[in-house]
Tab-separated table of C-alpha atoms in Angstrom:
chain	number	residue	atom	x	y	z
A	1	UNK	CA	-80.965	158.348	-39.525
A	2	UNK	CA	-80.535	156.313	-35.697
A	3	UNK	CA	-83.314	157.928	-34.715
A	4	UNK	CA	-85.882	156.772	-38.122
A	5	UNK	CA	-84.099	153.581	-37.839
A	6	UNK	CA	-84.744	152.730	-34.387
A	7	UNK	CA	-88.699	153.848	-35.212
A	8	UNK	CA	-88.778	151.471	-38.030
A	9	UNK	CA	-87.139	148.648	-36.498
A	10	UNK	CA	-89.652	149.169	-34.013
A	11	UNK	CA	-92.841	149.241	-36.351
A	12	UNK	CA	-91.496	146.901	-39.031
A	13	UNK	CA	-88.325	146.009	-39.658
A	14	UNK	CA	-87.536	143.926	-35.958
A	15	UNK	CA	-90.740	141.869	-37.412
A	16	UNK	CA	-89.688	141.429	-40.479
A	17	UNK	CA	-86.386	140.293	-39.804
A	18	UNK	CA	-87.249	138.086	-37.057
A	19	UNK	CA	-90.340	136.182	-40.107
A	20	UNK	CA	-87.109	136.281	-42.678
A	21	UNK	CA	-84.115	134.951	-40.511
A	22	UNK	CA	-85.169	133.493	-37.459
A	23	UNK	CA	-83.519	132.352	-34.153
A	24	UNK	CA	-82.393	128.818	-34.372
A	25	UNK	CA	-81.462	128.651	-30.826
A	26	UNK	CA	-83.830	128.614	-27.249
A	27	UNK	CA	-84.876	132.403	-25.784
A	28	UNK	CA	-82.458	133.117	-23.436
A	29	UNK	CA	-83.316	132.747	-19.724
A	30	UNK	CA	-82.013	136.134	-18.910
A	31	UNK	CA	-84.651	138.842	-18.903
A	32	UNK	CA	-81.917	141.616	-19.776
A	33	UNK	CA	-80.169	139.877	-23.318
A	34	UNK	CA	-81.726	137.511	-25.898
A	35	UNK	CA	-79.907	134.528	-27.354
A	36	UNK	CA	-78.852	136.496	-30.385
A	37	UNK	CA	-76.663	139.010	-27.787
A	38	UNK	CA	-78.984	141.689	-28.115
A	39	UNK	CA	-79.399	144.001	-24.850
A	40	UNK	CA	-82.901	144.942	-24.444
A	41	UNK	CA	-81.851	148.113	-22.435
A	42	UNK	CA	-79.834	149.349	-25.101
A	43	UNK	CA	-82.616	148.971	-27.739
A	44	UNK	CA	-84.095	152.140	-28.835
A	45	UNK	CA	-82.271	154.342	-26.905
A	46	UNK	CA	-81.855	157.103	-30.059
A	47	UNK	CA	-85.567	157.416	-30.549
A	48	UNK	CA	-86.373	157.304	-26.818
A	49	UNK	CA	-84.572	161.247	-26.977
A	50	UNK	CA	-87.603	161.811	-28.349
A	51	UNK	CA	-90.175	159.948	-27.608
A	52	UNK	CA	-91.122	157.013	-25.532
A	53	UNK	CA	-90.749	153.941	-27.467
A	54	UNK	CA	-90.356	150.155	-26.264
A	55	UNK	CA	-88.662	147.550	-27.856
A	56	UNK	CA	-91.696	145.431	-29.633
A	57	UNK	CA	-91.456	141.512	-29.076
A	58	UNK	CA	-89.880	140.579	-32.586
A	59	UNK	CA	-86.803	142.835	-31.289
A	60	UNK	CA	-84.418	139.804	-30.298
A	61	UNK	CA	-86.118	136.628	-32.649
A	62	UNK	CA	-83.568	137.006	-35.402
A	63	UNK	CA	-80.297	135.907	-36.065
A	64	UNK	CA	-79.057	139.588	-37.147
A	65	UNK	CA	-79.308	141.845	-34.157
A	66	UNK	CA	-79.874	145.460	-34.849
A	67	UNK	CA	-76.528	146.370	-34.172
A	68	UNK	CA	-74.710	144.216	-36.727
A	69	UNK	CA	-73.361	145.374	-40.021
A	70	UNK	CA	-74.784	143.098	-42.937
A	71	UNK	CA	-78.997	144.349	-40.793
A	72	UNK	CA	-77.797	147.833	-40.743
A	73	UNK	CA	-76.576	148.387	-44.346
A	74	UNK	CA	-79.575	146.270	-45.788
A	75	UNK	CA	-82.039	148.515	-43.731
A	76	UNK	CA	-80.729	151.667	-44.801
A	77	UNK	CA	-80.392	150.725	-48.303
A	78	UNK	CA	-83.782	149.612	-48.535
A	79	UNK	CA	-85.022	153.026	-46.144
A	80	UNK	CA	-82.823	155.151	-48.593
A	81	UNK	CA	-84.747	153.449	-51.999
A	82	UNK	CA	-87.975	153.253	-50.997
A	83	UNK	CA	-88.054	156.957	-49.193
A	84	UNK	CA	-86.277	158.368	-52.447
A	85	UNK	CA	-88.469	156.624	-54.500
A	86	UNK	CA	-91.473	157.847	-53.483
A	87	UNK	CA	-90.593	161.202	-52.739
A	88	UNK	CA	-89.434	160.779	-56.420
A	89	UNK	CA	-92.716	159.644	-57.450
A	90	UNK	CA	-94.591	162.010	-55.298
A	91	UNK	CA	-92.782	165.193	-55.792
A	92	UNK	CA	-92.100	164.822	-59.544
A	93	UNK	CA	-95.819	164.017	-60.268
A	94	UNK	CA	-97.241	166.763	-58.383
A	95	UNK	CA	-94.970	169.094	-59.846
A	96	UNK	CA	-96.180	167.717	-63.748
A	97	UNK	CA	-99.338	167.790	-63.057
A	98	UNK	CA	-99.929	171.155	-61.148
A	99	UNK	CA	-96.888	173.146	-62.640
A	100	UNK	CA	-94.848	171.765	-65.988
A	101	UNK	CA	-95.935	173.718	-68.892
A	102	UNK	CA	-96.899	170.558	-70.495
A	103	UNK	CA	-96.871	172.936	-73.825
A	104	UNK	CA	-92.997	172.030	-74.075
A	105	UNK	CA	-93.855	168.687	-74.714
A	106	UNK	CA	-94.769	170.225	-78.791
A	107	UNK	CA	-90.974	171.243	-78.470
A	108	UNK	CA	-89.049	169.861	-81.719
A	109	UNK	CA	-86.195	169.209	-79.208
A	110	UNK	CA	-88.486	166.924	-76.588
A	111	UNK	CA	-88.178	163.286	-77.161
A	112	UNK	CA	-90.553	160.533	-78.029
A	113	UNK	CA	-91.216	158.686	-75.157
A	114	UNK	CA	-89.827	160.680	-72.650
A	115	UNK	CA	-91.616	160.639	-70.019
A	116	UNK	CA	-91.707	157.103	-69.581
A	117	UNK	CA	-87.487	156.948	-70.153
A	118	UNK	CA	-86.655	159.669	-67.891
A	119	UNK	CA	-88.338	157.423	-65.533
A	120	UNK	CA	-87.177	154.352	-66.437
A	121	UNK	CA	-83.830	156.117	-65.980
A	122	UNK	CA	-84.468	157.178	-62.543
A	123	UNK	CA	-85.740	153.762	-61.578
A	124	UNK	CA	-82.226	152.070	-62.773
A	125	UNK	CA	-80.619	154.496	-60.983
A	126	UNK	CA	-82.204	155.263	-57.458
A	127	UNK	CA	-81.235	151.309	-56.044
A	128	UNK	CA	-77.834	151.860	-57.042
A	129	UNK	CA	-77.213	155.649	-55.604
A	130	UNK	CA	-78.983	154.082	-52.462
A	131	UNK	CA	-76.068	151.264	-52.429
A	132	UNK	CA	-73.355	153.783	-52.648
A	133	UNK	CA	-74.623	155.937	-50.058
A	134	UNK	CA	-74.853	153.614	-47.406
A	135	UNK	CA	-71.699	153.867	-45.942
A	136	UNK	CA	-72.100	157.475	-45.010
A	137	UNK	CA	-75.180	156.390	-43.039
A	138	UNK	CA	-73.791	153.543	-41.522
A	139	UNK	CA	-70.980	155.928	-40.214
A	140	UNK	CA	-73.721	158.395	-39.121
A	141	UNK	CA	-75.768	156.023	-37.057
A	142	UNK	CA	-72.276	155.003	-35.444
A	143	UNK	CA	-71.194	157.841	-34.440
A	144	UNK	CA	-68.649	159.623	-36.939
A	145	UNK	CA	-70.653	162.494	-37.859
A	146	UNK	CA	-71.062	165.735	-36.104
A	147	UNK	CA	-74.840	165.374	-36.102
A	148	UNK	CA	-76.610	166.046	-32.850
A	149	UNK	CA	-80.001	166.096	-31.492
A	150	UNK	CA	-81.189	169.515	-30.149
A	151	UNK	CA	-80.651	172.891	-30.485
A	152	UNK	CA	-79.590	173.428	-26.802
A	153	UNK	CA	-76.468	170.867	-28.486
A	154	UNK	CA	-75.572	173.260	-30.632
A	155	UNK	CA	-71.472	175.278	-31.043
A	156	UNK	CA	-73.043	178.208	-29.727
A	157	UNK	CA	-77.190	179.761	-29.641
A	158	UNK	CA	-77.823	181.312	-33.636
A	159	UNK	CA	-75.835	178.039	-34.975
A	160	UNK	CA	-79.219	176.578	-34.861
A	161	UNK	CA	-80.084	179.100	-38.075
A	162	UNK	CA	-76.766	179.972	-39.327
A	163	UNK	CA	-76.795	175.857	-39.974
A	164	UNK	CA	-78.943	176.096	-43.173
A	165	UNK	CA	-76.962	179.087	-44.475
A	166	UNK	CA	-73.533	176.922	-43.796
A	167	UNK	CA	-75.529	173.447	-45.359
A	168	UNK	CA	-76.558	175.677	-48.653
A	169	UNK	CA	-73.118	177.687	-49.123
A	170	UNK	CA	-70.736	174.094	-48.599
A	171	UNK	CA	-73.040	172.038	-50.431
A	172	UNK	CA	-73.531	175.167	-53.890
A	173	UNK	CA	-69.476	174.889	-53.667
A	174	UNK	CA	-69.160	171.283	-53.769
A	175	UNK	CA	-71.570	170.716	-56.283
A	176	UNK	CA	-70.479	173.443	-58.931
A	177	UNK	CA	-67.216	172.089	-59.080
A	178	UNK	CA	-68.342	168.496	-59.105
A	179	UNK	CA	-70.973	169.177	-61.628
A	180	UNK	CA	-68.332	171.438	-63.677
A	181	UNK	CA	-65.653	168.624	-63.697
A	182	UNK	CA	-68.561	165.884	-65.393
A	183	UNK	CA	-69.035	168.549	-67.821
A	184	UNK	CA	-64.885	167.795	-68.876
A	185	UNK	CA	-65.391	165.868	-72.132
A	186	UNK	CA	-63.216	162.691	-71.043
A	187	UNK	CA	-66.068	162.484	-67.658
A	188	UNK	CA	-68.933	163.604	-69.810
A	189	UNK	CA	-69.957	161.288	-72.586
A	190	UNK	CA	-69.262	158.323	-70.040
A	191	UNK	CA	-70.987	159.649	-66.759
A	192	UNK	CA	-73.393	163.105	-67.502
A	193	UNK	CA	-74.262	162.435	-71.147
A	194	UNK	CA	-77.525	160.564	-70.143
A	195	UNK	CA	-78.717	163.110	-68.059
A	196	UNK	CA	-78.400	165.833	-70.758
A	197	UNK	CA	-79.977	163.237	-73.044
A	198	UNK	CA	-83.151	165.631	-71.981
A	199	UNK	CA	-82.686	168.765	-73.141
A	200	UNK	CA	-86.388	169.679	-72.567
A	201	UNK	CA	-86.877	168.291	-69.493
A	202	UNK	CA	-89.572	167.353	-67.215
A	203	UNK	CA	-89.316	166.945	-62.774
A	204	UNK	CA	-88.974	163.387	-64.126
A	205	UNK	CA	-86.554	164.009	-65.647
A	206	UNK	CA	-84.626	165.430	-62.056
A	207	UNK	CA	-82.917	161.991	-61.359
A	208	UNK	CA	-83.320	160.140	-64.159
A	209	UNK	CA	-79.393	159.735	-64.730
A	210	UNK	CA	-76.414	157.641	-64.146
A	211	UNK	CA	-76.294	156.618	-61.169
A	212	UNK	CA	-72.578	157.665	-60.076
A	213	UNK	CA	-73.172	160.915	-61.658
A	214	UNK	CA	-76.460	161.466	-59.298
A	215	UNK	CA	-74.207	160.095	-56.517
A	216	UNK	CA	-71.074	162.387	-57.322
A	217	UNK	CA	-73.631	165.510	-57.111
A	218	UNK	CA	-74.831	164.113	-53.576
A	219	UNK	CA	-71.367	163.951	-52.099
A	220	UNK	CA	-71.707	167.272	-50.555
A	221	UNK	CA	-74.817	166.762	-48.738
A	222	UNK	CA	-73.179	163.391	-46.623
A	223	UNK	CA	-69.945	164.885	-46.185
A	224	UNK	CA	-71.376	168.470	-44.973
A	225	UNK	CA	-72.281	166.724	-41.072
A	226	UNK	CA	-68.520	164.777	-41.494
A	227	UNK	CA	-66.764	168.065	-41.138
A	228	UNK	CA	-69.895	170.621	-39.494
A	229	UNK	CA	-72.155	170.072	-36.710
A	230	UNK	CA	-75.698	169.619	-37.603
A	231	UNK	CA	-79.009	169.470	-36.128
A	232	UNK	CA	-80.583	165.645	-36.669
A	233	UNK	CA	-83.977	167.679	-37.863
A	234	UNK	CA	-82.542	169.838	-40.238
A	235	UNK	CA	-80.459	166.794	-41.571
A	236	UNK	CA	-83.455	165.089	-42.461
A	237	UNK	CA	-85.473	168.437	-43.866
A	238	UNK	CA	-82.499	169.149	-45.530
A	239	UNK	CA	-82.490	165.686	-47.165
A	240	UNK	CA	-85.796	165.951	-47.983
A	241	UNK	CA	-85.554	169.551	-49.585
A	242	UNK	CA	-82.409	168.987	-51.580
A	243	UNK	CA	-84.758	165.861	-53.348
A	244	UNK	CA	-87.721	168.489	-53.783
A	245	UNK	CA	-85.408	171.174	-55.167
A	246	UNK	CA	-84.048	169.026	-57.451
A	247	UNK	CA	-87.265	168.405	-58.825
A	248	UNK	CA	-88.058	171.880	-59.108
A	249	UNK	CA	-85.289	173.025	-61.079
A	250	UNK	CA	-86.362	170.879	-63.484
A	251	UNK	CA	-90.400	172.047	-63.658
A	252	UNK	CA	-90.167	174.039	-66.567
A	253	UNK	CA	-91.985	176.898	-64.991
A	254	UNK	CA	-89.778	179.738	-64.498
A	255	UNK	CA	-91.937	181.764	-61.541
A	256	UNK	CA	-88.028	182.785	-60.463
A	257	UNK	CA	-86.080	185.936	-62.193
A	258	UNK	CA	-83.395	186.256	-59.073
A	259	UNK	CA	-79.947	186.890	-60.270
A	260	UNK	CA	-78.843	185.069	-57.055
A	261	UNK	CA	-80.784	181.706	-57.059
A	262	UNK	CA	-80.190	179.345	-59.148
A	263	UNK	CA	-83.832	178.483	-60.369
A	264	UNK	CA	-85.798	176.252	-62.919
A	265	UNK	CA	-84.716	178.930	-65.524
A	266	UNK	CA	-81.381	178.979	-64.956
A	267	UNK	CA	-81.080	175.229	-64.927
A	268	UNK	CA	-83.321	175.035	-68.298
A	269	UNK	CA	-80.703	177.247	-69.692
A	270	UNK	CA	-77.625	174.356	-68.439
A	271	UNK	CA	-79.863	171.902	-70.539
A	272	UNK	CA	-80.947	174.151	-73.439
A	273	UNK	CA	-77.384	174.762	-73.878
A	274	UNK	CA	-75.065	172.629	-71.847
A	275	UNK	CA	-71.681	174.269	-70.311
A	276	UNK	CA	-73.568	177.396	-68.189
A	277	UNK	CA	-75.134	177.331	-65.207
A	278	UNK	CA	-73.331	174.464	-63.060
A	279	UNK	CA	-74.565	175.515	-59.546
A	280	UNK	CA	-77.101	173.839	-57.717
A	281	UNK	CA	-78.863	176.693	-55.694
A	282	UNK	CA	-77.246	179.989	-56.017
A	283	UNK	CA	-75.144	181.869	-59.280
A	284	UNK	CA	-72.286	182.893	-56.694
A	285	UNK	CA	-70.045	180.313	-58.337
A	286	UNK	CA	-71.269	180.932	-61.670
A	287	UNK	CA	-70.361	184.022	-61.576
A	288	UNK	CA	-67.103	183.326	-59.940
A	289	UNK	CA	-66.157	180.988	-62.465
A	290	UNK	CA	-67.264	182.744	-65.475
A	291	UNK	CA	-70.200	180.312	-66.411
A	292	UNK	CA	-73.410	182.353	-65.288
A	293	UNK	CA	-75.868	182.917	-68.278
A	294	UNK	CA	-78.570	185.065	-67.534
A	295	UNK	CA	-81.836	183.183	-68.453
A	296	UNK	CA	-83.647	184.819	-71.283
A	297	UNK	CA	-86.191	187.222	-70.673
A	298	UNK	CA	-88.475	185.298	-72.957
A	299	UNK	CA	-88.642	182.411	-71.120
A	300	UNK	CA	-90.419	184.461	-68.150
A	301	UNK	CA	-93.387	185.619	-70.402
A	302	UNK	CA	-95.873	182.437	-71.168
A	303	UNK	CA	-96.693	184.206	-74.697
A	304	UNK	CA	-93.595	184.390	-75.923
A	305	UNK	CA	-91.683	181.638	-75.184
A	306	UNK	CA	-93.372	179.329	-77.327
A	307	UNK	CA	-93.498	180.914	-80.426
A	308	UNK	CA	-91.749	179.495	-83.933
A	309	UNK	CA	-89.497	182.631	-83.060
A	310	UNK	CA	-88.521	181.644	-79.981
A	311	UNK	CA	-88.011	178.011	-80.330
A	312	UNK	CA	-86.211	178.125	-83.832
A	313	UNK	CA	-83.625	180.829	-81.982
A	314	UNK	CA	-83.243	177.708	-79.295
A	315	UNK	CA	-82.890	175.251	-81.402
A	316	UNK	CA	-80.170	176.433	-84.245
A	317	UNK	CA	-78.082	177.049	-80.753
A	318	UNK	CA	-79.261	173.769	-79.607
A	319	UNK	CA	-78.378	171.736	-82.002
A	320	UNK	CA	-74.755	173.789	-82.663
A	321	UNK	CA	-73.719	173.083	-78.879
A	322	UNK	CA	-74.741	169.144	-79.396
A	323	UNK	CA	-72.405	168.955	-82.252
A	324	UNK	CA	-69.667	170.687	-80.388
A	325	UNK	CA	-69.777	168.700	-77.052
A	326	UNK	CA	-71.396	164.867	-78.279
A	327	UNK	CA	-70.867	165.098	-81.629
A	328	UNK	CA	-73.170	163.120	-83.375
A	329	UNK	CA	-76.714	163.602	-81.735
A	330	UNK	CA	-78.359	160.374	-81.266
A	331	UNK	CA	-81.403	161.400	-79.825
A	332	UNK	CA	-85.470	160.174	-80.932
A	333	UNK	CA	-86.851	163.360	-81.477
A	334	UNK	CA	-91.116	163.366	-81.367
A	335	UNK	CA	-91.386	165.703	-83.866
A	336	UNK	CA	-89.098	163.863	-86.048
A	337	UNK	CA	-91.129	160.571	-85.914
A	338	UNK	CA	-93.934	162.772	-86.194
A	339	UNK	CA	-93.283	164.499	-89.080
A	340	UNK	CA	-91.836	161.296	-90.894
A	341	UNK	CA	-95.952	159.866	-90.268
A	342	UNK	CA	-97.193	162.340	-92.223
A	343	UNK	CA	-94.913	162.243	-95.438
């Protein structure tokens, strides 16, 4: 994150900054520091690993130098919204539009207006995750972390692949048992109710829920380079699959029958029917901790899993499990209003 925030600082933010909370004061005289303290030498000194990149002009005209707390925290915030938003937006849409068996959306157990909630959800709740997980890039751009920059940086040569492995095994662990704990019925009707207020989902519907739940579930991906080295690259690609993956679990299209990852069918089955299913990419824990459900074979063949059979099978299970962990289901169902139109 130094290194995209020294690029944007460069390209936008030093301007913007500099037009929103200018200096007050005279330039400095000195060629080497500005009159807001700033050292031009030691501008730009993450991204210049990389690349050649000079300070632009605006880099010194503001009151809040780069390096100061209050800049640093209200850049990454808004880099951490905006870039989860629209890989949000991006992702999710592509995914609806070229994958989602949009025939779920005739499913008595999909809600009216969904779409446009599970959305609305997300939007309340991507600003606020952002907030909370500022601090673990603040510490990251100042040097707590374990992150470095190339591979030649690395504990030893195959680190640079055994990395991923590490990233996915720490991060399945820490999520299961994060997830599994929200699932406790004093945690789940006041933090991971509104997320299982889909239980035919859509990718929208991959982060549209509270806020501190989304957060809890992300934990493991900022604490991960805390406690293991990691490659600066693969931080970001990591970052940027986890928010794909997410998305995908939640496609409806089950293309995956591995009894190892933990695919859009298996996560279908954690919302069809609530307390199975808790890991994030792989069954290992699952199956350790005696909550692995096998996703049903119908759901794999496109003929069968949307028959009247099928779906009233789901549903009497469906709407048994909502009794047993909300109690009173206070959901809009579509076909409900629907079928109350036509009386």
């Amino acid at each position: 994150m130094d290194v995209i925030l020294d690029l944007l600082d460069t390209l936008l933010l030093d301007r913007l900054y500099a037009s929103i909370l200018p200096l007050s004061t005279k330039p400095s005289l000195s060629h080497n520091f500005s009159s807001n303290g700033t050292e031009l030498t030691s501008l730009n000194q993450n991204v210049n690993r990389y690349i050649a990149l000079s300070p632009s002009k605006w880099a010194t005209q503001s009151i809040l130098p780069r390096d100061h707390l209050i800049r640093q925290s209200l850049s990454l915030f808004l880099i951490t919204w905006i870039f989860g938003t629209v890989l949000y937006f991006l992702s999710a849409t592509l995914s609806f539009h070229f994958v989602y068996d949009k025939r779920a959306m005739q499913h008595p157990k999909f809600l009216r207006n969904q779409i446009s909630m599970e959305i609305k959800q997300a939007m309340k709740a991507m600003p606020i995750m952002a907030i909370l997980t500022v601090p673990f890039f603040l510490a990251e751009i100042r040097g707590y972390t374990k992150l470095y920059d190339f591979s030649s940086e690395a504990p030893f040569p195959l680190y640079t692949c055994l990395q991923y492995l590490f990233f996915i095994a720490f991060t399945d662990f820490g999520i299961y048992w994060i997830h599994r704990g929200e699932h406790h019925p004093k945690v789940y009707k006041h933090l991971h109710k509104p997320h299982h207020k889909w239980i035919i989902s859509t990718p929208f519907a991959s982060y549209a829920f509270h806020p501190v739940d989304g957060w809890a579930q992300s934990l493991p991906y900022h604490v991960f380079p805390f406690l293991f080295p990691l490659q600066k690259v693969a931080y970001l690609g990591l970052f940027t699959f986890v928010t794909i993956w997410t998305v995908i679990i939640h496609d409806g299209e089950y293309a995956l029958d591995s009894p190892v990852v933990n695919g859009s069918a298996c996560h279908t089955i954690h919302h069809y029917y609530f307390n199975y299913n808790y890991g994030q990419f792989l069954t290992l824990w699952d199956r350790i901790g005696g909550s692995y459900r096998k996703p049903n074979p119908e759901l794999f063949d496109r003929d069968v899993r949307m028959t009247q059979t099928e779906i009233k099978k789901q549903v009497e299970e469906m709407e048994k499990l909502v009794k047993e962990v909300e109690g009173v289901d206070d959901r809009c169902y579509k076909a409900q209003i629907e079928a109350k139109k036509t009386l």
